[in-house]
Amino acid sequence: MSDIFVGMAAESSVVVDKTNLASAVGSGLVDVFATPQMIALIELAASNCIQPRLNDGQVSVGTYVRVDHSSATPIGMKVTATATVSAVDRRSVDFDVVVRDEVGEVGRGTHGRFVVDKAKFMEKAEAKRPTE
Protein backbone atom coordinates (compact mmCIF):
# COMPACT_ATOMS: atom_id res chain seq x y z
CA MET A 1 0.00 0.00 0.00
CA SER A 2 1.59 3.22 -1.08
CA ASP A 3 0.78 6.77 -1.99
CA ILE A 4 -2.79 6.89 -0.70
CA PHE A 5 -3.39 10.46 0.41
CA VAL A 6 -6.14 12.75 1.65
CA GLY A 7 -7.92 14.38 -1.26
CA MET A 8 -7.68 11.47 -3.70
CA ALA A 9 -11.07 10.88 -5.33
CA ALA A 10 -12.86 8.58 -7.73
CA GLU A 11 -16.36 8.29 -9.17
CA SER A 12 -18.62 5.43 -10.16
CA SER A 13 -21.85 5.80 -12.10
CA VAL A 14 -24.87 3.72 -13.01
CA VAL A 15 -28.12 4.31 -14.86
CA VAL A 16 -31.18 3.39 -12.82
CA ASP A 17 -32.92 0.40 -14.38
CA LYS A 18 -35.24 -2.41 -13.32
CA THR A 19 -32.43 -4.32 -11.59
CA ASN A 20 -31.43 -1.63 -9.08
CA LEU A 21 -34.84 -0.40 -7.97
CA ALA A 22 -35.94 -0.61 -4.34
CA SER A 23 -38.85 -2.78 -5.49
CA ALA A 24 -36.44 -5.21 -7.20
CA VAL A 25 -33.89 -5.64 -4.42
CA GLY A 26 -36.30 -5.90 -1.52
CA SER A 27 -35.58 -2.60 0.18
CA GLY A 28 -38.96 -1.05 -0.49
CA LEU A 29 -42.03 -1.09 -2.66
CA VAL A 30 -41.22 1.89 -4.88
CA ASP A 31 -39.67 2.01 -8.34
CA VAL A 32 -36.73 4.30 -7.51
CA PHE A 33 -32.97 3.77 -7.05
CA ALA A 34 -32.52 1.53 -4.01
CA THR A 35 -30.50 2.60 -0.97
CA PRO A 36 -28.53 -0.70 -0.95
CA GLN A 37 -27.60 -0.02 -4.58
CA MET A 38 -26.48 3.48 -3.65
CA ILE A 39 -24.26 1.99 -0.95
CA ALA A 40 -22.80 -0.50 -3.45
CA LEU A 41 -22.04 2.39 -5.83
CA ILE A 42 -20.31 4.28 -2.99
CA GLU A 43 -18.21 1.21 -2.14
CA LEU A 44 -17.27 0.76 -5.79
CA ALA A 45 -16.10 4.38 -6.09
CA ALA A 46 -14.04 4.10 -2.89
CA SER A 47 -12.52 0.76 -3.85
CA ASN A 48 -11.65 2.03 -7.32
CA CYS A 49 -10.05 5.10 -5.76
CA ILE A 50 -7.38 3.18 -3.85
CA GLN A 51 -7.07 -0.22 -5.57
CA PRO A 52 -4.51 0.98 -8.16
CA ARG A 53 -2.22 2.07 -5.32
CA LEU A 54 -2.33 -1.20 -3.37
CA ASN A 55 0.42 -3.80 -3.49
CA ASP A 56 0.00 -7.03 -5.43
CA GLY A 57 -2.27 -9.39 -3.50
CA GLN A 58 -3.92 -6.60 -1.52
CA VAL A 59 -7.55 -5.50 -1.71
CA SER A 60 -9.70 -3.22 0.40
CA VAL A 61 -12.82 -4.32 2.23
CA GLY A 62 -15.62 -2.12 3.48
CA THR A 63 -15.82 -1.63 7.24
CA TYR A 64 -18.64 0.90 7.61
CA VAL A 65 -21.04 3.08 5.68
CA ARG A 66 -22.94 6.01 7.17
CA VAL A 67 -25.10 7.75 4.60
CA ASP A 68 -28.27 9.73 4.23
CA HIS A 69 -30.32 8.94 1.13
CA SER A 70 -32.04 12.30 0.74
CA SER A 71 -33.79 12.22 -2.63
CA ALA A 72 -35.35 9.58 -4.89
CA THR A 73 -34.03 8.89 -8.39
CA PRO A 74 -36.43 7.39 -10.97
CA ILE A 75 -35.65 4.81 -13.62
CA GLY A 76 -33.59 6.05 -16.55
CA MET A 77 -31.51 8.63 -14.69
CA LYS A 78 -27.76 8.42 -14.16
CA VAL A 79 -26.47 8.30 -10.57
CA THR A 80 -22.83 9.09 -9.72
CA ALA A 81 -21.06 8.43 -6.42
CA THR A 82 -17.89 10.35 -5.59
CA ALA A 83 -15.58 9.05 -2.86
CA THR A 84 -12.84 11.34 -1.56
CA VAL A 85 -10.17 10.13 0.86
CA SER A 86 -10.58 12.06 4.13
CA ALA A 87 -8.14 10.17 6.39
CA VAL A 88 -5.49 7.45 6.19
CA ASP A 89 -4.28 5.53 9.24
CA ARG A 90 -1.94 2.69 8.23
CA ARG A 91 -4.29 0.22 6.50
CA SER A 92 -7.52 2.09 7.36
CA VAL A 93 -8.87 4.58 4.81
CA ASP A 94 -11.87 6.87 5.40
CA PHE A 95 -13.86 8.61 2.68
CA ASP A 96 -16.34 11.45 2.39
CA VAL A 97 -18.97 10.42 -0.12
CA VAL A 98 -21.50 12.34 -2.18
CA VAL A 99 -24.07 10.84 -4.52
CA ARG A 100 -25.77 12.86 -7.25
CA ASP A 101 -28.25 12.21 -10.01
CA GLU A 102 -28.73 14.42 -13.07
CA VAL A 103 -30.74 16.94 -11.02
CA GLY A 104 -28.66 17.22 -7.85
CA GLU A 105 -27.47 15.61 -4.64
CA VAL A 106 -29.31 12.46 -3.53
CA GLY A 107 -27.01 11.19 -0.78
CA ARG A 108 -24.07 12.09 1.44
CA GLY A 109 -22.03 10.47 4.18
CA THR A 110 -18.86 8.62 5.10
CA HIS A 111 -17.37 5.23 4.28
CA GLY A 112 -14.43 3.26 5.65
CA ARG A 113 -12.27 0.62 4.04
CA PHE A 114 -9.45 -1.55 5.38
CA VAL A 115 -6.57 -2.89 3.28
CA VAL A 116 -6.01 -6.64 3.60
CA ASP A 117 -4.02 -9.44 2.02
CA LYS A 118 -6.68 -11.09 -0.16
CA ALA A 119 -5.44 -14.68 0.28
CA LYS A 120 -5.21 -14.42 4.08
CA PHE A 121 -8.59 -12.67 4.27
CA MET A 122 -10.30 -15.40 2.22
CA GLU A 123 -8.56 -18.15 4.22
CA LYS A 124 -9.92 -16.68 7.43
CA ALA A 125 -13.41 -16.33 5.95
CA GLU A 126 -13.41 -19.89 4.65
CA ALA A 127 -12.29 -21.19 8.06
CA LYS A 128 -15.76 -20.25 9.34
CA ARG A 129 -17.34 -23.05 7.30
CA PRO A 130 -18.32 -26.02 9.42
CA THR A 131 -16.39 -29.22 8.68
CA GLU A 132 -18.30 -32.38 8.11
PDB file of C-alpha atoms in Angstrom:
ATOM      1  CA  MET A   1       0.000   0.000   0.000  1.00  0.00           C
ATOM      2  CA  SER A   2       1.586   3.216  -1.078  1.00  0.00           C
ATOM      3  CA  ASP A   3       0.778   6.770  -1.995  1.00  0.00           C
ATOM      4  CA  ILE A   4      -2.794   6.886  -0.700  1.00  0.00           C
ATOM      5  CA  PHE A   5      -3.393  10.455   0.414  1.00  0.00           C
ATOM      6  CA  VAL A   6      -6.138  12.746   1.646  1.00  0.00           C
ATOM      7  CA  GLY A   7      -7.918  14.377  -1.261  1.00  0.00           C
ATOM      8  CA  MET A   8      -7.683  11.470  -3.699  1.00  0.00           C
ATOM      9  CA  ALA A   9     -11.074  10.881  -5.331  1.00  0.00           C
ATOM     10  CA  ALA A  10     -12.862   8.584  -7.732  1.00  0.00           C
ATOM     11  CA  GLU A  11     -16.361   8.291  -9.173  1.00  0.00           C
ATOM     12  CA  SER A  12     -18.623   5.430 -10.164  1.00  0.00           C
ATOM     13  CA  SER A  13     -21.848   5.802 -12.102  1.00  0.00           C
ATOM     14  CA  VAL A  14     -24.867   3.721 -13.009  1.00  0.00           C
ATOM     15  CA  VAL A  15     -28.121   4.312 -14.858  1.00  0.00           C
ATOM     16  CA  VAL A  16     -31.182   3.394 -12.820  1.00  0.00           C
ATOM     17  CA  ASP A  17     -32.922   0.401 -14.378  1.00  0.00           C
ATOM     18  CA  LYS A  18     -35.245  -2.408 -13.323  1.00  0.00           C
ATOM     19  CA  THR A  19     -32.428  -4.317 -11.594  1.00  0.00           C
ATOM     20  CA  ASN A  20     -31.430  -1.630  -9.083  1.00  0.00           C
ATOM     21  CA  LEU A  21     -34.844  -0.399  -7.966  1.00  0.00           C
ATOM     22  CA  ALA A  22     -35.940  -0.613  -4.342  1.00  0.00           C
ATOM     23  CA  SER A  23     -38.850  -2.783  -5.494  1.00  0.00           C
ATOM     24  CA  ALA A  24     -36.439  -5.207  -7.204  1.00  0.00           C
ATOM     25  CA  VAL A  25     -33.886  -5.639  -4.419  1.00  0.00           C
ATOM     26  CA  GLY A  26     -36.302  -5.899  -1.519  1.00  0.00           C
ATOM     27  CA  SER A  27     -35.576  -2.601   0.182  1.00  0.00           C
ATOM     28  CA  GLY A  28     -38.961  -1.054  -0.489  1.00  0.00           C
ATOM     29  CA  LEU A  29     -42.031  -1.094  -2.660  1.00  0.00           C
ATOM     30  CA  VAL A  30     -41.224   1.885  -4.883  1.00  0.00           C
ATOM     31  CA  ASP A  31     -39.667   2.007  -8.336  1.00  0.00           C
ATOM     32  CA  VAL A  32     -36.727   4.301  -7.513  1.00  0.00           C
ATOM     33  CA  PHE A  33     -32.971   3.774  -7.045  1.00  0.00           C
ATOM     34  CA  ALA A  34     -32.520   1.533  -4.006  1.00  0.00           C
ATOM     35  CA  THR A  35     -30.504   2.600  -0.975  1.00  0.00           C
ATOM     36  CA  PRO A  36     -28.528  -0.698  -0.954  1.00  0.00           C
ATOM     37  CA  GLN A  37     -27.603  -0.024  -4.583  1.00  0.00           C
ATOM     38  CA  MET A  38     -26.480   3.484  -3.647  1.00  0.00           C
ATOM     39  CA  ILE A  39     -24.262   1.990  -0.953  1.00  0.00           C
ATOM     40  CA  ALA A  40     -22.801  -0.500  -3.449  1.00  0.00           C
ATOM     41  CA  LEU A  41     -22.041   2.390  -5.826  1.00  0.00           C
ATOM     42  CA  ILE A  42     -20.309   4.276  -2.993  1.00  0.00           C
ATOM     43  CA  GLU A  43     -18.209   1.214  -2.138  1.00  0.00           C
ATOM     44  CA  LEU A  44     -17.267   0.759  -5.787  1.00  0.00           C
ATOM     45  CA  ALA A  45     -16.104   4.376  -6.085  1.00  0.00           C
ATOM     46  CA  ALA A  46     -14.042   4.099  -2.886  1.00  0.00           C
ATOM     47  CA  SER A  47     -12.522   0.760  -3.849  1.00  0.00           C
ATOM     48  CA  ASN A  48     -11.648   2.031  -7.320  1.00  0.00           C
ATOM     49  CA  CYS A  49     -10.047   5.104  -5.759  1.00  0.00           C
ATOM     50  CA  ILE A  50      -7.383   3.183  -3.855  1.00  0.00           C
ATOM     51  CA  GLN A  51      -7.070  -0.222  -5.571  1.00  0.00           C
ATOM     52  CA  PRO A  52      -4.507   0.979  -8.162  1.00  0.00           C
ATOM     53  CA  ARG A  53      -2.219   2.073  -5.317  1.00  0.00           C
ATOM     54  CA  LEU A  54      -2.333  -1.199  -3.372  1.00  0.00           C
ATOM     55  CA  ASN A  55       0.420  -3.798  -3.489  1.00  0.00           C
ATOM     56  CA  ASP A  56      -0.003  -7.035  -5.428  1.00  0.00           C
ATOM     57  CA  GLY A  57      -2.268  -9.391  -3.498  1.00  0.00           C
ATOM     58  CA  GLN A  58      -3.916  -6.596  -1.522  1.00  0.00           C
ATOM     59  CA  VAL A  59      -7.552  -5.501  -1.705  1.00  0.00           C
ATOM     60  CA  SER A  60      -9.698  -3.225   0.398  1.00  0.00           C
ATOM     61  CA  VAL A  61     -12.815  -4.315   2.232  1.00  0.00           C
ATOM     62  CA  GLY A  62     -15.623  -2.121   3.483  1.00  0.00           C
ATOM     63  CA  THR A  63     -15.822  -1.634   7.235  1.00  0.00           C
ATOM     64  CA  TYR A  64     -18.636   0.899   7.611  1.00  0.00           C
ATOM     65  CA  VAL A  65     -21.040   3.076   5.676  1.00  0.00           C
ATOM     66  CA  ARG A  66     -22.936   6.007   7.169  1.00  0.00           C
ATOM     67  CA  VAL A  67     -25.096   7.752   4.595  1.00  0.00           C
ATOM     68  CA  ASP A  68     -28.274   9.726   4.233  1.00  0.00           C
ATOM     69  CA  HIS A  69     -30.316   8.942   1.127  1.00  0.00           C
ATOM     70  CA  SER A  70     -32.042  12.298   0.740  1.00  0.00           C
ATOM     71  CA  SER A  71     -33.788  12.223  -2.633  1.00  0.00           C
ATOM     72  CA  ALA A  72     -35.352   9.583  -4.886  1.00  0.00           C
ATOM     73  CA  THR A  73     -34.031   8.888  -8.388  1.00  0.00           C
ATOM     74  CA  PRO A  74     -36.425   7.394 -10.965  1.00  0.00           C
ATOM     75  CA  ILE A  75     -35.655   4.806 -13.619  1.00  0.00           C
ATOM     76  CA  GLY A  76     -33.588   6.047 -16.555  1.00  0.00           C
ATOM     77  CA  MET A  77     -31.515   8.633 -14.687  1.00  0.00           C
ATOM     78  CA  LYS A  78     -27.760   8.419 -14.163  1.00  0.00           C
ATOM     79  CA  VAL A  79     -26.469   8.302 -10.573  1.00  0.00           C
ATOM     80  CA  THR A  80     -22.830   9.088  -9.720  1.00  0.00           C
ATOM     81  CA  ALA A  81     -21.056   8.433  -6.418  1.00  0.00           C
ATOM     82  CA  THR A  82     -17.895  10.351  -5.591  1.00  0.00           C
ATOM     83  CA  ALA A  83     -15.582   9.051  -2.860  1.00  0.00           C
ATOM     84  CA  THR A  84     -12.841  11.342  -1.558  1.00  0.00           C
ATOM     85  CA  VAL A  85     -10.165  10.134   0.864  1.00  0.00           C
ATOM     86  CA  SER A  86     -10.578  12.064   4.132  1.00  0.00           C
ATOM     87  CA  ALA A  87      -8.143  10.166   6.390  1.00  0.00           C
ATOM     88  CA  VAL A  88      -5.491   7.449   6.192  1.00  0.00           C
ATOM     89  CA  ASP A  89      -4.277   5.530   9.244  1.00  0.00           C
ATOM     90  CA  ARG A  90      -1.942   2.695   8.235  1.00  0.00           C
ATOM     91  CA  ARG A  91      -4.293   0.219   6.496  1.00  0.00           C
ATOM     92  CA  SER A  92      -7.515   2.086   7.355  1.00  0.00           C
ATOM     93  CA  VAL A  93      -8.867   4.582   4.813  1.00  0.00           C
ATOM     94  CA  ASP A  94     -11.867   6.873   5.398  1.00  0.00           C
ATOM     95  CA  PHE A  95     -13.863   8.605   2.679  1.00  0.00           C
ATOM     96  CA  ASP A  96     -16.338  11.448   2.393  1.00  0.00           C
ATOM     97  CA  VAL A  97     -18.968  10.415  -0.121  1.00  0.00           C
ATOM     98  CA  VAL A  98     -21.500  12.341  -2.176  1.00  0.00           C
ATOM     99  CA  VAL A  99     -24.073  10.844  -4.524  1.00  0.00           C
ATOM    100  CA  ARG A 100     -25.766  12.862  -7.251  1.00  0.00           C
ATOM    101  CA  ASP A 101     -28.248  12.212 -10.014  1.00  0.00           C
ATOM    102  CA  GLU A 102     -28.729  14.417 -13.068  1.00  0.00           C
ATOM    103  CA  VAL A 103     -30.742  16.936 -11.023  1.00  0.00           C
ATOM    104  CA  GLY A 104     -28.656  17.218  -7.851  1.00  0.00           C
ATOM    105  CA  GLU A 105     -27.473  15.612  -4.636  1.00  0.00           C
ATOM    106  CA  VAL A 106     -29.311  12.464  -3.533  1.00  0.00           C
ATOM    107  CA  GLY A 107     -27.012  11.190  -0.783  1.00  0.00           C
ATOM    108  CA  ARG A 108     -24.069  12.086   1.436  1.00  0.00           C
ATOM    109  CA  GLY A 109     -22.027  10.468   4.180  1.00  0.00           C
ATOM    110  CA  THR A 110     -18.856   8.618   5.097  1.00  0.00           C
ATOM    111  CA  HIS A 111     -17.372   5.227   4.278  1.00  0.00           C
ATOM    112  CA  GLY A 112     -14.434   3.256   5.648  1.00  0.00           C
ATOM    113  CA  ARG A 113     -12.268   0.620   4.037  1.00  0.00           C
ATOM    114  CA  PHE A 114      -9.453  -1.552   5.377  1.00  0.00           C
ATOM    115  CA  VAL A 115      -6.574  -2.893   3.275  1.00  0.00           C
ATOM    116  CA  VAL A 116      -6.012  -6.643   3.597  1.00  0.00           C
ATOM    117  CA  ASP A 117      -4.016  -9.444   2.017  1.00  0.00           C
ATOM    118  CA  LYS A 118      -6.676 -11.087  -0.163  1.00  0.00           C
ATOM    119  CA  ALA A 119      -5.444 -14.683   0.280  1.00  0.00           C
ATOM    120  CA  LYS A 120      -5.214 -14.420   4.081  1.00  0.00           C
ATOM    121  CA  PHE A 121      -8.594 -12.670   4.267  1.00  0.00           C
ATOM    122  CA  MET A 122     -10.295 -15.401   2.223  1.00  0.00           C
ATOM    123  CA  GLU A 123      -8.561 -18.153   4.217  1.00  0.00           C
ATOM    124  CA  LYS A 124      -9.922 -16.677   7.432  1.00  0.00           C
ATOM    125  CA  ALA A 125     -13.412 -16.326   5.951  1.00  0.00           C
ATOM    126  CA  GLU A 126     -13.413 -19.894   4.647  1.00  0.00           C
ATOM    127  CA  ALA A 127     -12.293 -21.185   8.062  1.00  0.00           C
ATOM    128  CA  LYS A 128     -15.758 -20.252   9.337  1.00  0.00           C
ATOM    129  CA  ARG A 129     -17.335 -23.047   7.301  1.00  0.00           C
ATOM    130  CA  PRO A 130     -18.319 -26.021   9.421  1.00  0.00           C
ATOM    131  CA  THR A 131     -16.393 -29.216   8.679  1.00  0.00           C
ATOM    132  CA  GLU A 132     -18.302 -32.379   8.110  1.00  0.00           C
TER     133      GLU A 132
END
